[in-house]
Short mmCIF file of C-alpha atoms and ligand atoms in Angstrom, two decimals:
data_model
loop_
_atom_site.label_atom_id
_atom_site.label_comp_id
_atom_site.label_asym_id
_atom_site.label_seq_id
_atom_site.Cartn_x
_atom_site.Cartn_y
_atom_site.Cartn_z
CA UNK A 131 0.00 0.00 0.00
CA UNK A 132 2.70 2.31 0.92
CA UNK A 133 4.61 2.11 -3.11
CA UNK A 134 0.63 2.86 -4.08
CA UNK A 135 0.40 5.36 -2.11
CA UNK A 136 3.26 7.63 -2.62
CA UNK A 137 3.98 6.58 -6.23
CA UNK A 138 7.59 7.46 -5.41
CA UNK A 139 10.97 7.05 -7.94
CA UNK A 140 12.25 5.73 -4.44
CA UNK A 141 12.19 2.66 -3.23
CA UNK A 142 10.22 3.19 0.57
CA UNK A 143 7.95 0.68 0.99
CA UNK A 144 8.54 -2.21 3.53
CA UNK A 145 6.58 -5.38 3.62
CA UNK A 146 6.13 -5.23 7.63
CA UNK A 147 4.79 -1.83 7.34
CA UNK A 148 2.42 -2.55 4.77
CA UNK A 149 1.08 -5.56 6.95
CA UNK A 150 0.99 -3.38 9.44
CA UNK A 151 -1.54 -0.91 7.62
CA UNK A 152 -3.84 -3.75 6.18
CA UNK A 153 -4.49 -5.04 9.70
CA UNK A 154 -5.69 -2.02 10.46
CA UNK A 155 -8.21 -1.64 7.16
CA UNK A 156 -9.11 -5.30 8.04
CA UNK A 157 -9.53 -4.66 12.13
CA UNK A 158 -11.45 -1.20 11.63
CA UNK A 159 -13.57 -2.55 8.50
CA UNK A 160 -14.26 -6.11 9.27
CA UNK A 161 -17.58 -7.67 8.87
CA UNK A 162 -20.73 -6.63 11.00
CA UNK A 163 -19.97 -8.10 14.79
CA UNK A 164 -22.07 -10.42 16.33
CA UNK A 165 -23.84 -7.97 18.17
CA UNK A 166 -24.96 -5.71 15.19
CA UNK A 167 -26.08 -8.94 13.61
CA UNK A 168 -28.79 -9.29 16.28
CA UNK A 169 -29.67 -5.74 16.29
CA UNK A 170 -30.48 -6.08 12.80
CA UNK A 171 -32.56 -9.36 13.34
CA UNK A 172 -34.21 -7.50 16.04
CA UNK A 173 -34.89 -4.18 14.27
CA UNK A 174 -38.06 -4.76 12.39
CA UNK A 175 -39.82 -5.22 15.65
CA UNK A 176 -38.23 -1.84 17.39
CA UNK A 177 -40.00 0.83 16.92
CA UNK A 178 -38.08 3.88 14.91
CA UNK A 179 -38.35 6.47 17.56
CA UNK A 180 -36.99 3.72 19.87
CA UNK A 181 -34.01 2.81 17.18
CA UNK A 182 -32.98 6.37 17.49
CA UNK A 183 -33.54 6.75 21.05
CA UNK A 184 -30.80 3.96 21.95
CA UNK A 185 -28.61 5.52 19.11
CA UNK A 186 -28.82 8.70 20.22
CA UNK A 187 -28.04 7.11 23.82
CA UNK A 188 -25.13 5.63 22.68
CA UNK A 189 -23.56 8.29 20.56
CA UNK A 190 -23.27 11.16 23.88
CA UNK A 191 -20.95 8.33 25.48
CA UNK A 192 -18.96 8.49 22.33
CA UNK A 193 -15.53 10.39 22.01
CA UNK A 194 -15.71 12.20 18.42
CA UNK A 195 -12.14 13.38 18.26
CA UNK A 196 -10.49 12.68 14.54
CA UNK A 197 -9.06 9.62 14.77
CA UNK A 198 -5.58 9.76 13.64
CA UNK A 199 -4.84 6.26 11.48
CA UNK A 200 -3.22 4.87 8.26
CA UNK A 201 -1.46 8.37 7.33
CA UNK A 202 0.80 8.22 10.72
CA UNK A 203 2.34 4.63 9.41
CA UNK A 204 2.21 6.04 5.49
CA UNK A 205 4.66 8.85 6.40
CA UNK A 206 6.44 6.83 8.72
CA UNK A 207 8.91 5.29 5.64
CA UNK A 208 9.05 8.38 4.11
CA UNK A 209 10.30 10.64 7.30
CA UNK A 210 13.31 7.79 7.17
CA UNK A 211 14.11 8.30 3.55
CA UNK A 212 14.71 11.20 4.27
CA UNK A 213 16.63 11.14 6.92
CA UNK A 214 18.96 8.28 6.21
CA UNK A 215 19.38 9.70 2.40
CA UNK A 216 19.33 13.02 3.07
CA UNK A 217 17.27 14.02 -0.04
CA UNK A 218 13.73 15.03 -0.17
CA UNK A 219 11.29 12.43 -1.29
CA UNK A 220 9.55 13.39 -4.68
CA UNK A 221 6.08 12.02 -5.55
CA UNK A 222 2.98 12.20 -7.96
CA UNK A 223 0.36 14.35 -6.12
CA UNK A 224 -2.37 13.26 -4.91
CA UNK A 225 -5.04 14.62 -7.36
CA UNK A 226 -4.69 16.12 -11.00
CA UNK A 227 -2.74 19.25 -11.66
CA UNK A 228 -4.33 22.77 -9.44
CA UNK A 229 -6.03 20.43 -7.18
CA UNK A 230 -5.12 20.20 -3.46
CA UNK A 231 -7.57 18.12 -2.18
CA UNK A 232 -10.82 16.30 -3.73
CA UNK A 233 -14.78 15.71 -2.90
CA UNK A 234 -17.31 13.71 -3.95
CA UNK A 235 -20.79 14.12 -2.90
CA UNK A 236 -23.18 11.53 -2.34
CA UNK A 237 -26.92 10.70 -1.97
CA UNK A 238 -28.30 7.33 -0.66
CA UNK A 239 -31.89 6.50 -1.46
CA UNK A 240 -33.77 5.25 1.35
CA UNK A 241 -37.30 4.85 0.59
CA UNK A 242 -40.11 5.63 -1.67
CA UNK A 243 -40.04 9.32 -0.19
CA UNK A 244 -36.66 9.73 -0.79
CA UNK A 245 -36.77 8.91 -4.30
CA UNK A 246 -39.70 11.27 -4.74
CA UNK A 247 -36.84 14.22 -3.64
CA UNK A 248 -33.71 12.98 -6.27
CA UNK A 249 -34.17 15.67 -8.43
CA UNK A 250 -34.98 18.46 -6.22
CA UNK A 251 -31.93 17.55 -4.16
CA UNK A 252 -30.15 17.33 -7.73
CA UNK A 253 -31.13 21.02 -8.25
CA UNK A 254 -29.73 21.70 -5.17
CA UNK A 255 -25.99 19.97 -6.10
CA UNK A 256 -26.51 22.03 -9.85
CA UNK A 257 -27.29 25.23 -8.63
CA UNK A 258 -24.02 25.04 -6.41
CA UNK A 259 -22.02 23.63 -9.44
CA UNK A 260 -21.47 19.88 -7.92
CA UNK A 261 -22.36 16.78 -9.91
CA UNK A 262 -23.06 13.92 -6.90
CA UNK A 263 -23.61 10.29 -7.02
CA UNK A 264 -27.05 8.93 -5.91
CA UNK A 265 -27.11 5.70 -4.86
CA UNK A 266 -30.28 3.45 -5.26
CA UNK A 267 -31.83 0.56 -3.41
CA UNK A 268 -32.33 -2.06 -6.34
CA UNK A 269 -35.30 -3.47 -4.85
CA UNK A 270 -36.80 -1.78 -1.92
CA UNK A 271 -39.00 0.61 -3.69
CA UNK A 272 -40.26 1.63 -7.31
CA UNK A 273 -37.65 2.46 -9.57
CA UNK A 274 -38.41 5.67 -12.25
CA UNK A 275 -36.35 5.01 -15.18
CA UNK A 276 -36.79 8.32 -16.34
CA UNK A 277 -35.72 9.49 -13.30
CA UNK A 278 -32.00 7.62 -13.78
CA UNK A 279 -31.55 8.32 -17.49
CA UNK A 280 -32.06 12.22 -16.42
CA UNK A 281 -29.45 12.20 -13.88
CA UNK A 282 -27.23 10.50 -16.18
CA UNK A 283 -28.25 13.07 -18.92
CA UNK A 284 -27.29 15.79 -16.52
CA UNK A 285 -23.81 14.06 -15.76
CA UNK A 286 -24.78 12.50 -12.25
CA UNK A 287 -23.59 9.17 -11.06
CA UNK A 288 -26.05 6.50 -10.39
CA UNK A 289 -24.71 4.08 -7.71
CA UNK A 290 -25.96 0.80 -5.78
CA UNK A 291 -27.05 0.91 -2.27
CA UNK A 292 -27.82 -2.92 -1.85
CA UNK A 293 -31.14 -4.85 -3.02
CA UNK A 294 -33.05 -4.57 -0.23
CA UNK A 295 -31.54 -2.53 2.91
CA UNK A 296 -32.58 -4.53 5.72
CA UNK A 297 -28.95 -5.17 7.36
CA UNK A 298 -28.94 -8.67 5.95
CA UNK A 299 -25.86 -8.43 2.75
CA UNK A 300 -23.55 -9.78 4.71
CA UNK A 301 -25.54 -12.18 7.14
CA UNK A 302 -24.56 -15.91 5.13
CA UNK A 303 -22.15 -15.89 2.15
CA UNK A 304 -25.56 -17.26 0.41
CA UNK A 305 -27.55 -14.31 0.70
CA UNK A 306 -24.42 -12.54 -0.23
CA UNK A 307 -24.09 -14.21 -3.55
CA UNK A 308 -27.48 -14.44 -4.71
CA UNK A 309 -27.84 -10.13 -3.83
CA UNK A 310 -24.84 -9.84 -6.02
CA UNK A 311 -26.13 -11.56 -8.98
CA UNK A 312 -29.38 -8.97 -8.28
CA UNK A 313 -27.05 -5.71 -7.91
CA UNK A 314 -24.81 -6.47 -10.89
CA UNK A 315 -28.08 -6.99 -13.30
CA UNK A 316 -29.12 -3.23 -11.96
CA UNK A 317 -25.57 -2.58 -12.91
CA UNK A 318 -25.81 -2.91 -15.76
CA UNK A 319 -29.06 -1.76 -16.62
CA UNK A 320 -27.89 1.60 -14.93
CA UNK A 321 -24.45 1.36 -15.91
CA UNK A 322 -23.65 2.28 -12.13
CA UNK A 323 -19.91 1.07 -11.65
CA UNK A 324 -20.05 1.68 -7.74
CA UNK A 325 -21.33 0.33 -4.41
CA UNK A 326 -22.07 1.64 -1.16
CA UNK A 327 -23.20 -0.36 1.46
CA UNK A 328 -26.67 -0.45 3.31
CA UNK A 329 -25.89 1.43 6.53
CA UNK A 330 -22.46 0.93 5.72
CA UNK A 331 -22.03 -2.74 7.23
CA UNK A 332 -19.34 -4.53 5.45
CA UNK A 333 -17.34 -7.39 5.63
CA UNK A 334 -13.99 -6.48 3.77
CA UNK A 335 -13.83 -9.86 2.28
CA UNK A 336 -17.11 -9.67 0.84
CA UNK A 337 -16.28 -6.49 -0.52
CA UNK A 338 -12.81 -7.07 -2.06
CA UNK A 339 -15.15 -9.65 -4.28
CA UNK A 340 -17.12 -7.13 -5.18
CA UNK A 341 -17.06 -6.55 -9.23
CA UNK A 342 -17.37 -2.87 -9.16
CA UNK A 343 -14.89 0.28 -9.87
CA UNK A 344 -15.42 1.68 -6.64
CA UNK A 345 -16.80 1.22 -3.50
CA UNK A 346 -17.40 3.44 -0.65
CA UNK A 347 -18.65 1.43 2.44
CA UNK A 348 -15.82 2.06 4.98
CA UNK A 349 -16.51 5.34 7.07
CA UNK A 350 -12.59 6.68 7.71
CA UNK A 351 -13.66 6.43 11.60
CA UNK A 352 -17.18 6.95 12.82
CA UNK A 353 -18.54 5.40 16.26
CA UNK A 354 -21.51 6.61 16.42
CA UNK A 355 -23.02 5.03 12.94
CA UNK A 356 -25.18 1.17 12.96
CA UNK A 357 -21.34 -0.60 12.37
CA UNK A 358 -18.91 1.65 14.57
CA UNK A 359 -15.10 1.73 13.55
CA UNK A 360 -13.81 2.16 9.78
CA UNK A 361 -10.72 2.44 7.78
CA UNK A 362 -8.43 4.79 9.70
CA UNK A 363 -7.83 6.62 6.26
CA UNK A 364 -8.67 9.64 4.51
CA UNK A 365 -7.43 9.06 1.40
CA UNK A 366 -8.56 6.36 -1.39
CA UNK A 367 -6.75 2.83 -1.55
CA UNK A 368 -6.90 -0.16 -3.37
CA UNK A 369 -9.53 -2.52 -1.65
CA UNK A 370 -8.37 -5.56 -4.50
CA UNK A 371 -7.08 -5.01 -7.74
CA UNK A 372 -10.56 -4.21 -9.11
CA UNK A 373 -12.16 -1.81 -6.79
CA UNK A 374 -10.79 1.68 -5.46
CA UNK A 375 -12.04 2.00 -2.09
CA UNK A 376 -13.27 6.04 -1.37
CA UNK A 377 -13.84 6.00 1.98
CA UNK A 378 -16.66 8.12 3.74
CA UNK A 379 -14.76 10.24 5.56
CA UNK A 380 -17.50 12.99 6.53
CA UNK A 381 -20.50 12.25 9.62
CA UNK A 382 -23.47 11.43 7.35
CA UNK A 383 -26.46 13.86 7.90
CA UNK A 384 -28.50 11.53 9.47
CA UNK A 385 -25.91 10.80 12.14
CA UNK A 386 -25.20 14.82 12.56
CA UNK A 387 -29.10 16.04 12.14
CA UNK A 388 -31.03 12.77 13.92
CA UNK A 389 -28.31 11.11 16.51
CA UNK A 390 -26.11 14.06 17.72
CA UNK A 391 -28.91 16.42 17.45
CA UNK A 392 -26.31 19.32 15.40
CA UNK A 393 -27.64 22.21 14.53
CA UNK A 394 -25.48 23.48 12.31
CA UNK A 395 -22.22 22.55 10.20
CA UNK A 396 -19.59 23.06 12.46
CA UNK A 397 -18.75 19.20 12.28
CA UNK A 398 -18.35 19.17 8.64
CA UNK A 399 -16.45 22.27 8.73
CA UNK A 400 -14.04 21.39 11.41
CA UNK A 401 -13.13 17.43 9.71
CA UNK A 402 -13.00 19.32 6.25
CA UNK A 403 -9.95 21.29 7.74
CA UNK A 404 -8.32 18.10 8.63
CA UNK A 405 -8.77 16.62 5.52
CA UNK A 406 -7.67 19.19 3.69
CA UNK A 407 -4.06 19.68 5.40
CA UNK A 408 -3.28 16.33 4.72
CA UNK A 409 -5.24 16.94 1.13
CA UNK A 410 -7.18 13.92 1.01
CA UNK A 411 -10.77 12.97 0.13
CA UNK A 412 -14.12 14.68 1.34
CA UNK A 413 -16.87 11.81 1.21
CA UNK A 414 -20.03 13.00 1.95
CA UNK A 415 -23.25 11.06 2.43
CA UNK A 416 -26.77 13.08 2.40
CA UNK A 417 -30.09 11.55 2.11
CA UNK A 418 -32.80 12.98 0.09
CA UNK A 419 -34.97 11.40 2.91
CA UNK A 420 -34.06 13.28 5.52
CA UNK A 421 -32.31 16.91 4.51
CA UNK A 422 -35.77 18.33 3.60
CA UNK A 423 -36.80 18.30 7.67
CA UNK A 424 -36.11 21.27 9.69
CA UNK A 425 -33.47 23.87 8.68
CA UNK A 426 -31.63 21.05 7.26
CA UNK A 427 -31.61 22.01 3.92
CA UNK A 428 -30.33 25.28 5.18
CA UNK A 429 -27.16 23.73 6.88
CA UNK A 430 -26.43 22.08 3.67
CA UNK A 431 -26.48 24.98 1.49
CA UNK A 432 -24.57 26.14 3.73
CA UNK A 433 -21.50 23.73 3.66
CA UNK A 434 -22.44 23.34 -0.27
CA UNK A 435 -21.18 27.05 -0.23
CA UNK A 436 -17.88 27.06 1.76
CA UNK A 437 -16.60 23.75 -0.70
CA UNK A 438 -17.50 26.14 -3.27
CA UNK A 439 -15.50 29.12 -2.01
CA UNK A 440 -12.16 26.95 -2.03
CA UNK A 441 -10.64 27.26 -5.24
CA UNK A 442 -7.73 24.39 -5.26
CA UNK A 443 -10.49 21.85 -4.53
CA UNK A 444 -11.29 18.97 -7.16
CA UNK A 445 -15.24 18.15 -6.68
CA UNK A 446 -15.78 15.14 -8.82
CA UNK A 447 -18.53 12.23 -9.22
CA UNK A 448 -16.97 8.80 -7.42
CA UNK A 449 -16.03 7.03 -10.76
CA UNK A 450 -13.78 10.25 -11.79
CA UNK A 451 -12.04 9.82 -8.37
CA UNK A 452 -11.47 6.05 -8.71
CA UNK A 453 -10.45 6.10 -12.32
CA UNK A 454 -8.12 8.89 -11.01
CA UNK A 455 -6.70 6.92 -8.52
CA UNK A 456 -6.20 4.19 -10.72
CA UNK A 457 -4.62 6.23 -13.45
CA UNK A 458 -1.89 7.64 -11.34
CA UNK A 459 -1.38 4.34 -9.79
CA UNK A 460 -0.37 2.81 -13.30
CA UNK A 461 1.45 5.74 -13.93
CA UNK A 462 5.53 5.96 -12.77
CA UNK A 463 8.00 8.91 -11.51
CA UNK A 464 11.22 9.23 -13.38
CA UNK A 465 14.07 11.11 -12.66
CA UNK A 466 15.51 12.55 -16.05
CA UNK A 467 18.51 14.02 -14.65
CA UNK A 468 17.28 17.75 -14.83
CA UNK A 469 14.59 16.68 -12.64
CA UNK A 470 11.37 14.59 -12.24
CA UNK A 471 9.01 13.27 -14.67
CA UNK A 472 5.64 11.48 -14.60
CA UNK A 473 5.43 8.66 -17.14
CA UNK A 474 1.96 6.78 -18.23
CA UNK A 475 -1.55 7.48 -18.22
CA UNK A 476 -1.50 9.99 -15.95
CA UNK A 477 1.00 11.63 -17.42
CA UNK A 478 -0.82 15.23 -18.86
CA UNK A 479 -2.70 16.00 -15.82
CA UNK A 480 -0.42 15.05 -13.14
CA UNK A 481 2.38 17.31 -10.94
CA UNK A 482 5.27 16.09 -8.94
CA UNK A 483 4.95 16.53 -5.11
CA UNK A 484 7.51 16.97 -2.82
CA UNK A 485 7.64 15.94 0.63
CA UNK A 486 9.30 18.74 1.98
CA UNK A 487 6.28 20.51 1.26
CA UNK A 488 3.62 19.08 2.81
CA UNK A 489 5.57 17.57 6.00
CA UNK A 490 4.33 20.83 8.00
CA UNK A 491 0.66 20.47 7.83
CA UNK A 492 1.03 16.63 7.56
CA UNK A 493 2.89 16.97 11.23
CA UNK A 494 0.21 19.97 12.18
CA UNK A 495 -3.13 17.27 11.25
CA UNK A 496 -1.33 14.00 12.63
CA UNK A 497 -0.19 15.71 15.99
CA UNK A 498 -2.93 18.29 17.18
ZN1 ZN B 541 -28.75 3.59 3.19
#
């Protein structure tokens, strides 16, 4: 992970290290526990106000500080390049040329009322200049074609958010396989490349199977969601050799609005400044179910509007950011003598990185 990461001319990656940094993918993101197996065998007979009662419950005991993960062992090699060599560490940045971090917006479809709101919340993205991905339930409620050929026509993303959402994906490898054959005929049908996960439960080996481009199932860190814990990294990775994982790496509004009972962006605003000193990816998840309620709609504007005001920001669909990330992996740094070039197919939008750049507000986000 580390040699995919930095995409160095430099040799820095160490085999112990890189185990060390897939344990923790595979301890944060492992399949749904025991324990939120039951809940979700339990749910249909508790009622919602109760659900959210006992989440909401749960969620004040919670400590919501930004946990620090992958990025602390990533820089680790690097920090002793440099030191033992006693040259700076050149790299491919992150994102395309102008760009210092990236965002993708996302919707997930809930219900029948939700689906009712896609293009007014669609509006919403336009007016703001954002094209988001909206993810649908394949078989949970009625499906308007014309409704997904006009997002595509207006150069949205359609996703898939499971067949049925009821917390069962992942229950028997069965269930699993049969729901896959289900989702990949939507696939196609919808020419959706991407998954996210129903309540984003996952079992990482079920999703490094997965046939899809990208998936985005693995919060970076969030305890107070149905399956607490995540990937411990802000920035995309390869999940298997298929599928670039884009990890959720913003509260989704139904955890900010319904569990923690926020009023206002400030949560958003604050992990957005994080993210973007270490210039990695802002995942957002919004429902159309839920951000009509209250001043909801408001707050969102809201946060729409400061993304906008940052002009070195990349705001792209998800398969732009995985096709990205797969482009400057298969692409290589060379040193020509008279200084660094890239090499492959990211070659024309790509700029070379140096460490000595960034090591200040790396240090600044991993240490305060
Ligand atoms: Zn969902």
């Amino acid at each position: 992970m580390i040699a995919h990461f930095w995409k160095s001319a430099a040799d820095i990656a160490s085999a112990n290290d890189d185990a060390d940094i897939r344990d923790m993918i595979e301890d944060g993101g492992s399949g749904a526990g025991s324990l939120e197996n039951f809940f979700y065998f339990l749910k249909p007979a508790i009622p919602r106000r109760l659900q959210i009662y006992l989440r909401r419950k749960r969620a004040r005991g919670i400590d919501r500080s930004i946990r620090r993960g992958i990025e602390v062992l990533l820089c680790k090699p690097v920090i002793e390049h440099v030191r033992s060599s006693g040259n700076d560490l050149s790299f491919i940045w992150f994102w395309p040329q102008g760009y210092d971090l990236a965002c993708v917006i996302t919707h997930d479809v809930e219900s029948a009322r939700g689906f009712r709101q896609v293009l007014r919340l669609a509006e919403i993205d336009e007016d703001h200049g954002f094209r988001s991905a909206f993810n649908f339930v394949c078989e949970k409620y009625p499906i308007d074609d014309g409704v997904i050929k006009e997002l595509k026509d207006r150069a949205f993303e359609i996703g898939i958010h499971g067949v049925k959402h009821d917390g069962k994906l992942f229950l028997s490898e069965k269930i699993f396989k049969e729901r896959l054959g289900i989702m990949e005929r939507y696939a196609r049908e919808w020419q959706a490349v991407g998954f996210r996960s129903p309540s984003l439960l996952r079992d990482t080996k079920a999703l490094r199977s997965l046939p899809f481009e990208w998936d985005s199932s693995m919060p970076d860190w969030d305890q107070c969601g149905p399956h607490p814990g995540g990937c411990l990294t802000v920035f995309p990775f390869f999940l298997s050799a298929r599928t670039v994982e884009l990890p959720v790496t913003m509260m989704q509004d139904h955890t900010v609005f319904e569990i923690l009972e926020e009023k206002d962006d400030a949560i958003w605003k604050d992990k957005y400044a994080y993210i973007s000193r270490l210039g990695g990816l802002v995942n957002l998840i919004v429902h159309p179910d839920y951000i009509f309620e209250h001043n909801r709609l408001d707050v969102y504007r809201r946060f729409l509007e400061h993304l906008r005001s940052q002009d070195r920001l990349w705001s792209a669909t998800p398969c732009e950011i995985s096709r990205w990330w797969r482009e400057r992996d298969q692409s290589s740094l060379a040193d020509t003598g008279r200084g660094f070039a890239v090499h492959g197919p990211a070659a024309g939008r790509a700029s070379v990185a140096a460490w000595s750049r960034i090591a200040e507000n790396w240090t600044r986000a991993l240490l305060s």
